[in-house]
Every structure is written in C-alpha cells, then in structure tokens.
Short mmCIF file of C-alpha atoms and ligand atoms in Angstrom, two decimals:
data_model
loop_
_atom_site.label_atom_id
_atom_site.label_comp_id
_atom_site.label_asym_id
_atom_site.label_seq_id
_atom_site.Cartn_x
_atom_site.Cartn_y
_atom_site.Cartn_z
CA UNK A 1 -0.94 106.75 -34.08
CA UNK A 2 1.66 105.11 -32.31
CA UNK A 3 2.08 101.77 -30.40
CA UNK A 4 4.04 99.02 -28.79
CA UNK A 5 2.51 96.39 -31.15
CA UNK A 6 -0.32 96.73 -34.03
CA UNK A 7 -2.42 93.12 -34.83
CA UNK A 8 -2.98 93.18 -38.30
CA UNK A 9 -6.81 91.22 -38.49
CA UNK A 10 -9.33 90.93 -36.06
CA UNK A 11 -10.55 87.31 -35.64
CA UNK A 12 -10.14 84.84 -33.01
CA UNK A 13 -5.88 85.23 -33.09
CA UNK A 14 -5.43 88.28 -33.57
CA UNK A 15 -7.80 89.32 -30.69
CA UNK A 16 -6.23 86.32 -28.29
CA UNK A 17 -2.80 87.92 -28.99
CA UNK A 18 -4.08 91.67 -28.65
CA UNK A 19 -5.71 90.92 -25.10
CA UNK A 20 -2.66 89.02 -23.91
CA UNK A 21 -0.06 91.59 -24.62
CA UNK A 22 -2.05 94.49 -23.45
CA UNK A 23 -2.67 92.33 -20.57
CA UNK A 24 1.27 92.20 -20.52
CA UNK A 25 1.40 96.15 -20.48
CA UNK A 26 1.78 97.04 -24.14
CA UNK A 27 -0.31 99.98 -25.94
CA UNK A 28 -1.91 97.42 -28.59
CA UNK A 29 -4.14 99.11 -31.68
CA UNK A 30 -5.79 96.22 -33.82
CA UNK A 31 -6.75 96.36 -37.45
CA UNK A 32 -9.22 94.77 -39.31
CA UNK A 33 -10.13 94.95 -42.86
CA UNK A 34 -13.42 94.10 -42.52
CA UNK A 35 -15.90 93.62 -39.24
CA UNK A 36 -14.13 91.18 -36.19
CA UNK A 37 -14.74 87.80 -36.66
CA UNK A 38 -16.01 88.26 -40.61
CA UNK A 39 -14.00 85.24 -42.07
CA UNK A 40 -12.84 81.71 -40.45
CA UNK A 41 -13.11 82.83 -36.82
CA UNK A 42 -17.19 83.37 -37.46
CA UNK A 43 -17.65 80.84 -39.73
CA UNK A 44 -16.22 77.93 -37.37
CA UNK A 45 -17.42 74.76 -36.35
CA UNK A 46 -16.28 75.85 -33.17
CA UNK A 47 -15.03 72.25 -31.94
CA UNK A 48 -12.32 72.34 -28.92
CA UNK A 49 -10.28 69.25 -29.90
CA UNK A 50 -7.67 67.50 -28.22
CA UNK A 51 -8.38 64.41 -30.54
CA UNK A 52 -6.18 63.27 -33.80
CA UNK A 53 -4.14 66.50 -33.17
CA UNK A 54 -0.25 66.40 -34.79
CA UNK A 55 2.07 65.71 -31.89
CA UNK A 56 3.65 68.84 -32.53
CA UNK A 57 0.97 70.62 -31.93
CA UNK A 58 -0.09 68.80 -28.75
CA UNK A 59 1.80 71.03 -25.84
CA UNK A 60 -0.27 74.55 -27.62
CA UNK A 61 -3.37 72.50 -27.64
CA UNK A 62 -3.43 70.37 -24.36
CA UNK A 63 -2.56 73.86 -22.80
CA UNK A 64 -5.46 75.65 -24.97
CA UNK A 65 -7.84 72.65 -23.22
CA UNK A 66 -6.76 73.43 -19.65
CA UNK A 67 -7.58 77.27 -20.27
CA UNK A 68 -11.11 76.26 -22.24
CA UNK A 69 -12.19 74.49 -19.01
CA UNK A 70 -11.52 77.78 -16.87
CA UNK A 71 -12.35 80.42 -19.93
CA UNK A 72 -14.23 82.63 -17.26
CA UNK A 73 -10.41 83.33 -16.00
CA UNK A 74 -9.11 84.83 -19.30
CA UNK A 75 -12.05 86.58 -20.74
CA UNK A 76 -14.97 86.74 -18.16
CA UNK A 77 -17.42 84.24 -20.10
CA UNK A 78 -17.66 80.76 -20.51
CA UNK A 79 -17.52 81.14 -24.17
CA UNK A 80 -20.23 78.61 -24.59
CA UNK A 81 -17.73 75.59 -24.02
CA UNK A 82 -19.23 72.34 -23.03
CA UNK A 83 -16.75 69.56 -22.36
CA UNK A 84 -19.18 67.33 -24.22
CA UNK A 85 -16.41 64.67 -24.94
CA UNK A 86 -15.36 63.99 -28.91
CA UNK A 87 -15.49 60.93 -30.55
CA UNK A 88 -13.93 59.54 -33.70
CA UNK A 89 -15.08 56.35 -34.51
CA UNK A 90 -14.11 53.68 -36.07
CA UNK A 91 -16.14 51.80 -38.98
CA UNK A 92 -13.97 48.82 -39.38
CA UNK A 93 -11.22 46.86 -37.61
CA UNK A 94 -8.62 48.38 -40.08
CA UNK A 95 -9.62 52.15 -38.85
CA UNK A 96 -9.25 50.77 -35.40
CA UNK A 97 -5.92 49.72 -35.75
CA UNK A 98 -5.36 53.29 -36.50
CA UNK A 99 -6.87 54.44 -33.47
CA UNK A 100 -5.44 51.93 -31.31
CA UNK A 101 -1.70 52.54 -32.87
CA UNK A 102 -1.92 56.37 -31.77
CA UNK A 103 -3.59 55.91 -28.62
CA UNK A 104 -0.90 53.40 -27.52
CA UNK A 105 2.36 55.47 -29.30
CA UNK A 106 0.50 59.05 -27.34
CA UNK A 107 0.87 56.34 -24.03
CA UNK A 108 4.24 55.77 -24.40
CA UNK A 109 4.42 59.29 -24.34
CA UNK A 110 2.90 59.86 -21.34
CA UNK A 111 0.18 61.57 -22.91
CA UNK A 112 -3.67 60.04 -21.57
CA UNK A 113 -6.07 62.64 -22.68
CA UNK A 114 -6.95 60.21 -25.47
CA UNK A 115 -8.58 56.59 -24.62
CA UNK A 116 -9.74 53.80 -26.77
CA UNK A 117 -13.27 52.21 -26.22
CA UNK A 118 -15.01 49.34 -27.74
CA UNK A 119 -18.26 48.58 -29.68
CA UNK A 120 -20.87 48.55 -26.60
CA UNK A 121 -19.06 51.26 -24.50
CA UNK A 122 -19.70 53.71 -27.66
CA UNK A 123 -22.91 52.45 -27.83
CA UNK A 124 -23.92 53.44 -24.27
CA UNK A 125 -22.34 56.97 -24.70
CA UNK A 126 -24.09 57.87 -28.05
CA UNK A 127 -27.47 54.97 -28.46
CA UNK A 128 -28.48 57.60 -31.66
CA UNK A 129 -25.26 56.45 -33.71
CA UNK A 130 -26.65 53.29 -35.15
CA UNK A 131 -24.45 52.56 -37.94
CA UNK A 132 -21.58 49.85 -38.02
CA UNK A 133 -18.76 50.92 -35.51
CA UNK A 134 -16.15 49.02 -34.07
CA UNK A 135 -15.01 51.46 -31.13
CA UNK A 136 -13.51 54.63 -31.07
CA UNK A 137 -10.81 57.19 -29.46
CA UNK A 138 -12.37 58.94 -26.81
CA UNK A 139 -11.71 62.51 -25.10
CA UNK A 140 -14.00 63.44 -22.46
CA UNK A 141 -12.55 66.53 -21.92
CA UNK A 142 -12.95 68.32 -25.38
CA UNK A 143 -16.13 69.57 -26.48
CA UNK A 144 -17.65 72.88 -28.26
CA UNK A 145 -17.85 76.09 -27.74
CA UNK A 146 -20.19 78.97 -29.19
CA UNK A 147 -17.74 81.12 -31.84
CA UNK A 148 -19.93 84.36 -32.06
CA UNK A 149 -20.03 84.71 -28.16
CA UNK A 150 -16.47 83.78 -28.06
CA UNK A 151 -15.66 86.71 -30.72
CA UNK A 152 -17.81 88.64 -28.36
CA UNK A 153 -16.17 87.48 -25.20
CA UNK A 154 -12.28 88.03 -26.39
CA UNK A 155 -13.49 91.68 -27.70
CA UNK A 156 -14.85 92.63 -24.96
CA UNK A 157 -11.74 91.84 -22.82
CA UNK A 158 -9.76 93.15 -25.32
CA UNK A 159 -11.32 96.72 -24.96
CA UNK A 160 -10.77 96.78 -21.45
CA UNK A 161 -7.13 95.33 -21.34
CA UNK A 162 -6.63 98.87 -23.27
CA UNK A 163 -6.30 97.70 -26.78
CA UNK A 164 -7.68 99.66 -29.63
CA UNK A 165 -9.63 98.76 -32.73
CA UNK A 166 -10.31 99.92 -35.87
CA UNK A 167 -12.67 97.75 -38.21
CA UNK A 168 -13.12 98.91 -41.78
CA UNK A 169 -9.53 99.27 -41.80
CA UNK A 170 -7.10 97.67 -44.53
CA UNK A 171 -3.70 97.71 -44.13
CA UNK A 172 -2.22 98.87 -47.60
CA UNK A 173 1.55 98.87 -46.80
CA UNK A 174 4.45 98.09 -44.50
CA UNK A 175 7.98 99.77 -44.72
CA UNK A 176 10.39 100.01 -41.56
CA UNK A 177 12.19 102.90 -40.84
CA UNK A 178 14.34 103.06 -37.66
CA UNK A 179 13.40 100.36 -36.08
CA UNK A 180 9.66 100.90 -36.61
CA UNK A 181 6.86 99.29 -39.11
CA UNK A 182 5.18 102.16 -40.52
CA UNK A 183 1.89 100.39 -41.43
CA UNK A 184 -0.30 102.43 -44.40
CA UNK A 185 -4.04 101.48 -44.10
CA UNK A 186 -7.18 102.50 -45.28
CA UNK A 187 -7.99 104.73 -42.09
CA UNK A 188 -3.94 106.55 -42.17
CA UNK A 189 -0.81 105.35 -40.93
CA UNK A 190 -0.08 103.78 -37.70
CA UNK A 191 3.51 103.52 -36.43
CA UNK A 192 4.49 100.53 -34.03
CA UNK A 193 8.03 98.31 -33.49
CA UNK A 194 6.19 95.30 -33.70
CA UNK A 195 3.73 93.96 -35.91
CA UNK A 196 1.54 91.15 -35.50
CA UNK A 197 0.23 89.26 -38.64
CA UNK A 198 -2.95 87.62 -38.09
CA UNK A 199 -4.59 88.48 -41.61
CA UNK A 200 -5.89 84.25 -42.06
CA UNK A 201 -6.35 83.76 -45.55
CA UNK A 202 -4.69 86.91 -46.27
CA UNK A 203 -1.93 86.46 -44.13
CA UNK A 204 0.93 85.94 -47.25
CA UNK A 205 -0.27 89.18 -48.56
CA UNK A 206 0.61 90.82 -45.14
CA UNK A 207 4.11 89.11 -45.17
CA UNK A 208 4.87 89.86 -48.95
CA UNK A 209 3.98 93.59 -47.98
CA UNK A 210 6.49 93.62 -45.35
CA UNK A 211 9.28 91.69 -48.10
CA UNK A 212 8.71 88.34 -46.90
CA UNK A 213 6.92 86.77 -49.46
CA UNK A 214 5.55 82.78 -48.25
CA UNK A 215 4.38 79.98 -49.73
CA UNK A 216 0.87 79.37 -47.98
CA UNK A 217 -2.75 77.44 -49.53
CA UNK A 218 -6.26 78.28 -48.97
CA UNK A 219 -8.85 76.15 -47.52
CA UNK A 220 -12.90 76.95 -47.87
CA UNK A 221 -14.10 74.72 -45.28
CA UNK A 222 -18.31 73.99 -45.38
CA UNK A 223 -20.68 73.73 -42.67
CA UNK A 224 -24.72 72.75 -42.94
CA UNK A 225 -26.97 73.11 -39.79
CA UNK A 226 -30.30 71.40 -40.15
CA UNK A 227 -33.47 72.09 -38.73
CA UNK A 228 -33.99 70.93 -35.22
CA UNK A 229 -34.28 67.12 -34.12
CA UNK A 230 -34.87 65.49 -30.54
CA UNK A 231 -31.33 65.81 -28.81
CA UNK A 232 -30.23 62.96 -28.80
CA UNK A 233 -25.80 63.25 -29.58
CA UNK A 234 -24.05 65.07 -26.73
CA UNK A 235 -20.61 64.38 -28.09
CA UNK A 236 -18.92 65.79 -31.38
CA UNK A 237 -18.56 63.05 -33.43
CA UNK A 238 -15.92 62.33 -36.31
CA UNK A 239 -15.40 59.30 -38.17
CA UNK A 240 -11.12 58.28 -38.83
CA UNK A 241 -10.67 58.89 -42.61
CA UNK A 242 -13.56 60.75 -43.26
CA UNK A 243 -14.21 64.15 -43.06
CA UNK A 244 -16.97 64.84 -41.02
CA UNK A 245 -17.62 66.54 -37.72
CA UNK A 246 -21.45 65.93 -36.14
CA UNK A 247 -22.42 67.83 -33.42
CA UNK A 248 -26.30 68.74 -31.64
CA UNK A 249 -26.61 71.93 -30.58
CA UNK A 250 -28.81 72.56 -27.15
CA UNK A 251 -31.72 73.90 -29.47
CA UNK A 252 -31.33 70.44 -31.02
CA UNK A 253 -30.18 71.36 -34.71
CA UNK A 254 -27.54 69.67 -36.06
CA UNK A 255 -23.68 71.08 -37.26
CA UNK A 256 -22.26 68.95 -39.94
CA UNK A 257 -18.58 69.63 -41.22
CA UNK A 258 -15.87 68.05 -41.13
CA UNK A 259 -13.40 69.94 -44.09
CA UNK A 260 -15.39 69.52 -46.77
CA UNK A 261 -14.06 71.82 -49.16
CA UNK A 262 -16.15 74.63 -51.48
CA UNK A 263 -14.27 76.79 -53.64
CA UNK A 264 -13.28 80.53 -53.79
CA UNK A 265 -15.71 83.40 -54.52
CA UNK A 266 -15.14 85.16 -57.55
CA UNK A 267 -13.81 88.24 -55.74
CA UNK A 268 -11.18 86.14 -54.53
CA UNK A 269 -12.01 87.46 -51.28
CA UNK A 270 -14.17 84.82 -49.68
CA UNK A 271 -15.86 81.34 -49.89
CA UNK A 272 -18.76 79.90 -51.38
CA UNK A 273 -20.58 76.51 -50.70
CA UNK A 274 -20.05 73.42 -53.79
CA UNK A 275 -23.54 71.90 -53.38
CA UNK A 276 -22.06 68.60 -55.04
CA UNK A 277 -19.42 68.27 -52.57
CA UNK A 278 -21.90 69.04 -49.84
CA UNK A 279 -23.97 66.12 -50.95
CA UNK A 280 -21.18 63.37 -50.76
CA UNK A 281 -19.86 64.66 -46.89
CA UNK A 282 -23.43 63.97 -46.25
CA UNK A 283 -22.90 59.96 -47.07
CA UNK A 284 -20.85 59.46 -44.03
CA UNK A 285 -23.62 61.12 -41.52
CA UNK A 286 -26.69 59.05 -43.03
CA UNK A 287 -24.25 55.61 -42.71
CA UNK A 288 -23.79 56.82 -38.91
CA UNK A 289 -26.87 57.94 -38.17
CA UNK A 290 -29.42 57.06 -40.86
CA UNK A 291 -32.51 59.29 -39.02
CA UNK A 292 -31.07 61.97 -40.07
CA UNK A 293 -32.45 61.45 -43.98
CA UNK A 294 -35.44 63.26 -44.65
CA UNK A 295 -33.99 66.17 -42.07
CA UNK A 296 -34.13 69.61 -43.90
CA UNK A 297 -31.38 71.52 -44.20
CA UNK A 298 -31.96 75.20 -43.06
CA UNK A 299 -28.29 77.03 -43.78
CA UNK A 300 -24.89 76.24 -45.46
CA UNK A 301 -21.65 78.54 -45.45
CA UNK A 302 -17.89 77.97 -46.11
CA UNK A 303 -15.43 80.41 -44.47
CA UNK A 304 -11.98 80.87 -45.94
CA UNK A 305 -8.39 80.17 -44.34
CA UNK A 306 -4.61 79.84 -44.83
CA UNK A 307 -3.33 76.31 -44.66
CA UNK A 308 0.46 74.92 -44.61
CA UNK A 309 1.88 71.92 -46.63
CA UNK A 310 1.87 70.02 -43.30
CA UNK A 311 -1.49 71.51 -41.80
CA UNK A 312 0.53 73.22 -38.92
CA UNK A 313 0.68 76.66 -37.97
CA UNK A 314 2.93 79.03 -39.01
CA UNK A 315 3.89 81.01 -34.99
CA UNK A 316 6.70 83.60 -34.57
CA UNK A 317 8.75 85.99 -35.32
CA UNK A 318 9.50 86.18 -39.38
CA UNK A 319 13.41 85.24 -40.49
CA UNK A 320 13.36 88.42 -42.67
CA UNK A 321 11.06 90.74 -41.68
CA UNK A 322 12.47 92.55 -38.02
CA UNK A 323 9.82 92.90 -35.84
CA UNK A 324 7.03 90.70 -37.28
CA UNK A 325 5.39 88.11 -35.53
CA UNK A 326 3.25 85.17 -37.88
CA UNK A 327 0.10 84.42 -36.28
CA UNK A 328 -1.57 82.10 -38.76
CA UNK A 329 -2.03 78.83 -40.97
CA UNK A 330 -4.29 77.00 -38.92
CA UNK A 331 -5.62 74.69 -41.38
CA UNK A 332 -9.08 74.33 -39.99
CA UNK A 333 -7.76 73.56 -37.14
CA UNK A 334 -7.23 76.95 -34.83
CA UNK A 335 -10.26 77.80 -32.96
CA UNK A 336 -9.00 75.62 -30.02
CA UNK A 337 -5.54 76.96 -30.21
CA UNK A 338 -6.78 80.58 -29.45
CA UNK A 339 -5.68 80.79 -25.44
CA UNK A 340 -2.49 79.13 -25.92
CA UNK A 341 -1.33 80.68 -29.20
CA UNK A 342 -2.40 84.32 -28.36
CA UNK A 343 -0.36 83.76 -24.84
CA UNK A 344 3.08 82.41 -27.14
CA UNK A 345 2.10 85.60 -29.70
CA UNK A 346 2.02 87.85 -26.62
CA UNK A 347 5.19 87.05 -25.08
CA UNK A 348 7.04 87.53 -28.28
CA UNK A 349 5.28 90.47 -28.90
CA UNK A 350 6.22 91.35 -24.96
CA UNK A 351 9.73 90.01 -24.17
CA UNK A 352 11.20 89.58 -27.39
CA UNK A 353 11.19 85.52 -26.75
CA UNK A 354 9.26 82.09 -25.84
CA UNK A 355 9.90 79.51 -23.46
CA UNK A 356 8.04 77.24 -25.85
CA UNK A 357 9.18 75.34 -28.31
CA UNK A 358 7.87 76.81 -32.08
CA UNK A 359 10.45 75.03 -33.96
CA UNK A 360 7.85 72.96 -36.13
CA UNK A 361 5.76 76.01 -36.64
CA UNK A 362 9.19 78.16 -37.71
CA UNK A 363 8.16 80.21 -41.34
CA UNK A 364 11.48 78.86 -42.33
CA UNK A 365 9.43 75.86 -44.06
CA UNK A 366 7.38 78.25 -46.17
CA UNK A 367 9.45 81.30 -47.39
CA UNK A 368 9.69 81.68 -51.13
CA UNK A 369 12.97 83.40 -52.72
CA UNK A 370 12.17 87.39 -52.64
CA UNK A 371 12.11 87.94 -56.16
CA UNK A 372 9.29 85.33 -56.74
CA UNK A 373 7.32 88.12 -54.96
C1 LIG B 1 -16.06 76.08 -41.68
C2 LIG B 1 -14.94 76.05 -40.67
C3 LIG B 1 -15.01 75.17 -39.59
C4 LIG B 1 -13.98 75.14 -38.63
N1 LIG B 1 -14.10 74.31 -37.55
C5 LIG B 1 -13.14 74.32 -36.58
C6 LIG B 1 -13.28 73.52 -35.40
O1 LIG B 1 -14.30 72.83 -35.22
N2 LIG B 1 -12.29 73.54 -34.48
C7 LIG B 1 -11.15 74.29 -34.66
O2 LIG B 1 -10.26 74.25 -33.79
N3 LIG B 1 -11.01 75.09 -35.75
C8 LIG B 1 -11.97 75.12 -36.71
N4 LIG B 1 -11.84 75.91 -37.82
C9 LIG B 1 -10.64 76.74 -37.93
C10 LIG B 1 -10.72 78.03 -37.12
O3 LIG B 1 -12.00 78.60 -37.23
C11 LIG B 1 -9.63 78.98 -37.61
O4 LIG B 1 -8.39 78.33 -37.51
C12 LIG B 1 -9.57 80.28 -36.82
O5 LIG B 1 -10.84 80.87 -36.69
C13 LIG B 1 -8.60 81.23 -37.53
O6 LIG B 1 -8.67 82.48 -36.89
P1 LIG B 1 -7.80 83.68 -37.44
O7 LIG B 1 -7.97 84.79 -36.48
O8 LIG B 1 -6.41 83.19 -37.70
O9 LIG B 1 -8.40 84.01 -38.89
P2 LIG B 1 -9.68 84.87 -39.32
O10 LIG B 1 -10.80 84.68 -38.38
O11 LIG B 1 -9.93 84.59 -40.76
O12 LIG B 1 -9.18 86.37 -39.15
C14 LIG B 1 -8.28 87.00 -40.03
C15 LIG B 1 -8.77 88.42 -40.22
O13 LIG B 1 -7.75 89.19 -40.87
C16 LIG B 1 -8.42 90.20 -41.60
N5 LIG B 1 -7.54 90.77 -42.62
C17 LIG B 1 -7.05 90.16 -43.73
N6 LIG B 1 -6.31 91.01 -44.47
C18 LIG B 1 -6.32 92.20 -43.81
C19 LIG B 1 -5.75 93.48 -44.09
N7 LIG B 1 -5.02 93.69 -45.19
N8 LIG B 1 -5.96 94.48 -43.21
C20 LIG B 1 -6.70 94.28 -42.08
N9 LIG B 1 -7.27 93.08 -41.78
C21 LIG B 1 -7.08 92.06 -42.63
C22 LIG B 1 -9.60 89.47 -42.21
O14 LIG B 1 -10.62 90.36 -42.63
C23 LIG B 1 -10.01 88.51 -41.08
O15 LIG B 1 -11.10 89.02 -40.32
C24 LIG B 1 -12.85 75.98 -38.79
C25 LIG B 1 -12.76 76.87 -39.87
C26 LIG B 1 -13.81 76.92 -40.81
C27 LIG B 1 -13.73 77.90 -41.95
#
C-alpha cells in the first residue's frame, strides 16, 4: 500500500488536509483508529469564530472565515454555517475596557472584522439576554456551523478527490527507510514519503513513534444541550472571562459550552462529563439569561483534545522527524481553522513549502529531549 502522503486520524484536519492534497494531485490513504469524526471533531461546539482569536492565529482564521461563507466551493455543502454574528459581552466597565483595548490595538492593525457596541445596541440584537451588560465585541460575520454534516461534507469530497480511508485502523509504528515512513497499523503496513499527523489528543504518541517525542496537554472540553425553548438568541454568545459559549439551534434547543473542563476516562482514551463543574459553567448562563432556569437538560458529553502551553497550534513539518507534517493542538479552538489549515497542510504535504507564515505554530516550542521518550 503505497502513497504520496498517509493522514494519520480522520477528524475534521486530517480530512481538510487529505481533500486538499489529493485535490493537489497526490495519491492520499487516510487512517483512523477509530470511526471519522469519533473524538473532538464530533463532539464540537461547532462555533466559526473570528472573535478573541490570538493575533497569530488571525491570517489562518480570517482566511478560514472567507472560505466558511463560500463552503459550497470546497466541499459541495453549506456545512450548516450560518453567519449568525458572535458576541462576547461584557458584564462590567472593567471587561469592557478589555474589549475596547483589543478592538482598538486589532484597528491599528488594520484589522475591522471585530466592532465594539454599547448597552442598547446589544440589547436590540439579542432582547432575550436580560442580565447586566455593558456592550460587547461584535462579529457579524462568524457564526455556527453543523459538525456531523460537516464530517459528512469533507468525507464525501474527500472520496471523490481520490483519497482512501481506512477506519478501524491504528497506526502501531513508524520507521523510515530510504526516504520513506513505513507506517505499521492495525490493518498492515502502508508505505508513503510523507506523513501527516493529525491523531488530536493522540497526536504526541504519533510523533514519539516517529522519534520526536513533544511536550503537548489534554483538554476534555463539555457541552449540555437542553430541551427546546422559543428561539429567541440568533447569535453565539460568550461572556469576556468566562467560559461559556450560548448558542439556539433552529429546532430551538440550546448549546452551552464554553471550555468547561471534565476529566479523562479511565481508559485513558476518551472524556467523561464532571457534573460539579457542569453546574458552576451553568452560573454564567442563568446571570445572562435567567429563563433559562427550570429548562431541562436532555444530553451532556466532553470530547478530548491536544492543547499547547500557549493554546496555539502546532502546523508543519517536524524539526526531527523527515517527512512529517504536525497537524494538531488546537486547544478547543480548531473547528474554524479546518479550510485554511488543511490548505497550509496540503501544500507542505504538496510542494515541500508554505507561503504562510507558521513561525508561531513551529514544534520547536514543544519538543522534549529524545531520551525523555
Ligand atoms: C466540546 C468541544 C467543543 C468545541 N467547540 C469548538 C468551537 O465552538 N469552535 C472551534 O473552532 N473549535 C471547537 N472545538 C475544537 C475543535 O472541535 C477541534 O479543534 C477539532 O475538531 C480538532 O480536530 P482534529 O481533526 O485535530 O482532532 P480529532 O477530531 O480528535 O481527530 C483526531 C483523530 O485521530 C485519530 N487517531 C488518534 N490516534 C490514532 C492512531 N494511532 N491511528 C489512527 N488514528 C488515530 C482519533 O481516533 C481521532 O479520530 C471544540 C472541541 C470540543 C471537544
């Protein structure tokens, strides 16, 4: 079994970066150890956010936004993305200064897709949020999309760009011979020049496999839907220095997240909700919106990931490893980066080199020594 580039997991990024460089003419085989879109790219809040992102992560993700608006381009389905606008609000004057002191310092960089509003202007654009606010940042063109027919969407693009997939498939092993990653996995051995590592929360296994051990932390993000309520929010809403994220679905249920952390299973190979810290996350959205007590809560889940010291990515090729590509670290942050991100993973994959600038998303700033493999 041999290609121009095997994608070691099959959610969101490794799917993005499989279409693109098939799209790009390489023979592309995908692996995943479980079912595509099992772990963080199924369990998302699905949020496309511009808002409160890291500079540094700004020209990925205000290029991401431009390619949510026209999704039907890259992968033949909307994706379920409406450009609902997101909100972060702010509870109190000091929060605002926050607000206002980005907004003004993304200005001066010519950067508008973020813009400040006050107390009654956020009170015309959500009436349902009737706890104490001040004003807010404001991005009209963000929104949400719907993850399962996104995972849907990029698959089904992916099969036709040519690339193959194998689910039930762990990779086991990497050794390079030649010029070539022999890759050992569950379903025999698949021989490719470049490999593509976009295992998530399993991602520093992949790279200590291949003798490049990292330093990377794990996140187990929750989310709680409720049973349905009039729709009444149309944008996501977050709150600065909280962590929540509020959105209403069309059928009216709510989506409440926001970061708030559960803990690992005890197979070490997934997440599991922390009703405790479910309850406090839940303080925030009753100040906000105090209708919402007495609303049932019909499902909870927490989905696992890898996250950096910084919270960005970790995106290209490894220092140590020839011919390995790092795909991963998003932090709870990556569903909106999938366009942009599999396009960068594509042309390394592809050409060898970027045009964009990865340097704050180098591995550099997370490889351990090899012996504390
Ligand atoms: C609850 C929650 C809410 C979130 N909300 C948002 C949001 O609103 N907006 C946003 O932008 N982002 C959000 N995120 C983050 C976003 O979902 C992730 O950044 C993104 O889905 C990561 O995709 P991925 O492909 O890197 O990882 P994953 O989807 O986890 O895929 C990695 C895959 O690799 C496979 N794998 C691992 N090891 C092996 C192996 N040895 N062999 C073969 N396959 C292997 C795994 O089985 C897995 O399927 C959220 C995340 C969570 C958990």
């Amino acid at each position: 079994m041999t290609f121009d580039a095997l994608v070691i997991g099959g959610g969101l990024h490794g799917l993005s970066a499989a279409l693109q460089a098939a799209r790009r003419g390489m023979k592309v085989a995908l692996v995943e150890r479980d079912f595509l879109g099992r772990h963080a790219s199924g369990a998302t809040a699905a949020g496309v956010r511009t808002l409160g992102r890291d500079p540094a992560e700004l020209p990925l993700s205000l290029e991401a936004a431009e390619t949510w608006h026209v999704m039907e381009e890259l992968v033949g389905d909307s994706c379920g993305f409406h450009a609902t606008g997101q909100v972060q609000v702010a509870e109190d004057e000091a929060a605002m200064e926050k607000l206002r002191a980005r907004v003004e310092g993304l200005q001066a960089r010519g950067m508008s897709h973020e813009e400040l509003i006050g107390a009654n202007e956020l009170k015309s654009l959500v009436p349902a949020m009737t706890g104490p606010c001040v004003g807010a940042a404001w991005t009209p063109r963000d929104g949400a999309a719907d993850p399962h027919v996104t995972i849907r969407a990029f698959r089904t693009a992916a099969l036709a760009a040519g690339v193959e997939m194998h689910e039930q498939c762990a990779v086991t092993g990497l050794s390079r011979r030649e010029g070539t990653w022999i890759v050992t996995t569950s379903k025999g051995a698949f021989e490719a020049p470049v490999v593509i590592n976009a295992a998530g929360a399993w991602s520093a296994e992949i790279a200590r496999l291949a003798g490049d051990p990292l330093r990377l932390g794990l996140k187990h993000s929750m989310m709680i839907v409720t049973e349905r309520a009039s729709r009444v929010v149309a944008p996501v809403i977050s709150a600065m220095g909280r962590r929540l994220s509020f959105k209403q679905t069309d059928a009216g249920t709510l989506l409440i997240g926001g970061g708030v952390q559960g803990r690992i299973h005890d197979d070490g190979q997934s997440a599991v909700v922390d009703f405790a810290a479910l309850a406090l996350a839940l303080d925030t959205t009753r100040r906000l919106f105090p209708w919402t007590e007495g609303l049932r809560i019909v499902r909870t889940w927490a989905g696992m990931e890898a996250t950096t010291d910084n919270h960005l990515p970790i995106i290209g090729f490894s220092n140590r490893a020839e011919g390995l590509i790092h795909d991963f670290g998003f932090s709870g942050h990556g569903f909106q980066l999938v366009p942009s991100v599999g396009r960068v993973v594509a042309e390394l994959a592809a050409e060898g080199h970027t045009e964009t600038d990865l340097s704050a998303f180098d591995p550099a700033r997370i490889e351990l020594e090899r012996d504390a493999a």
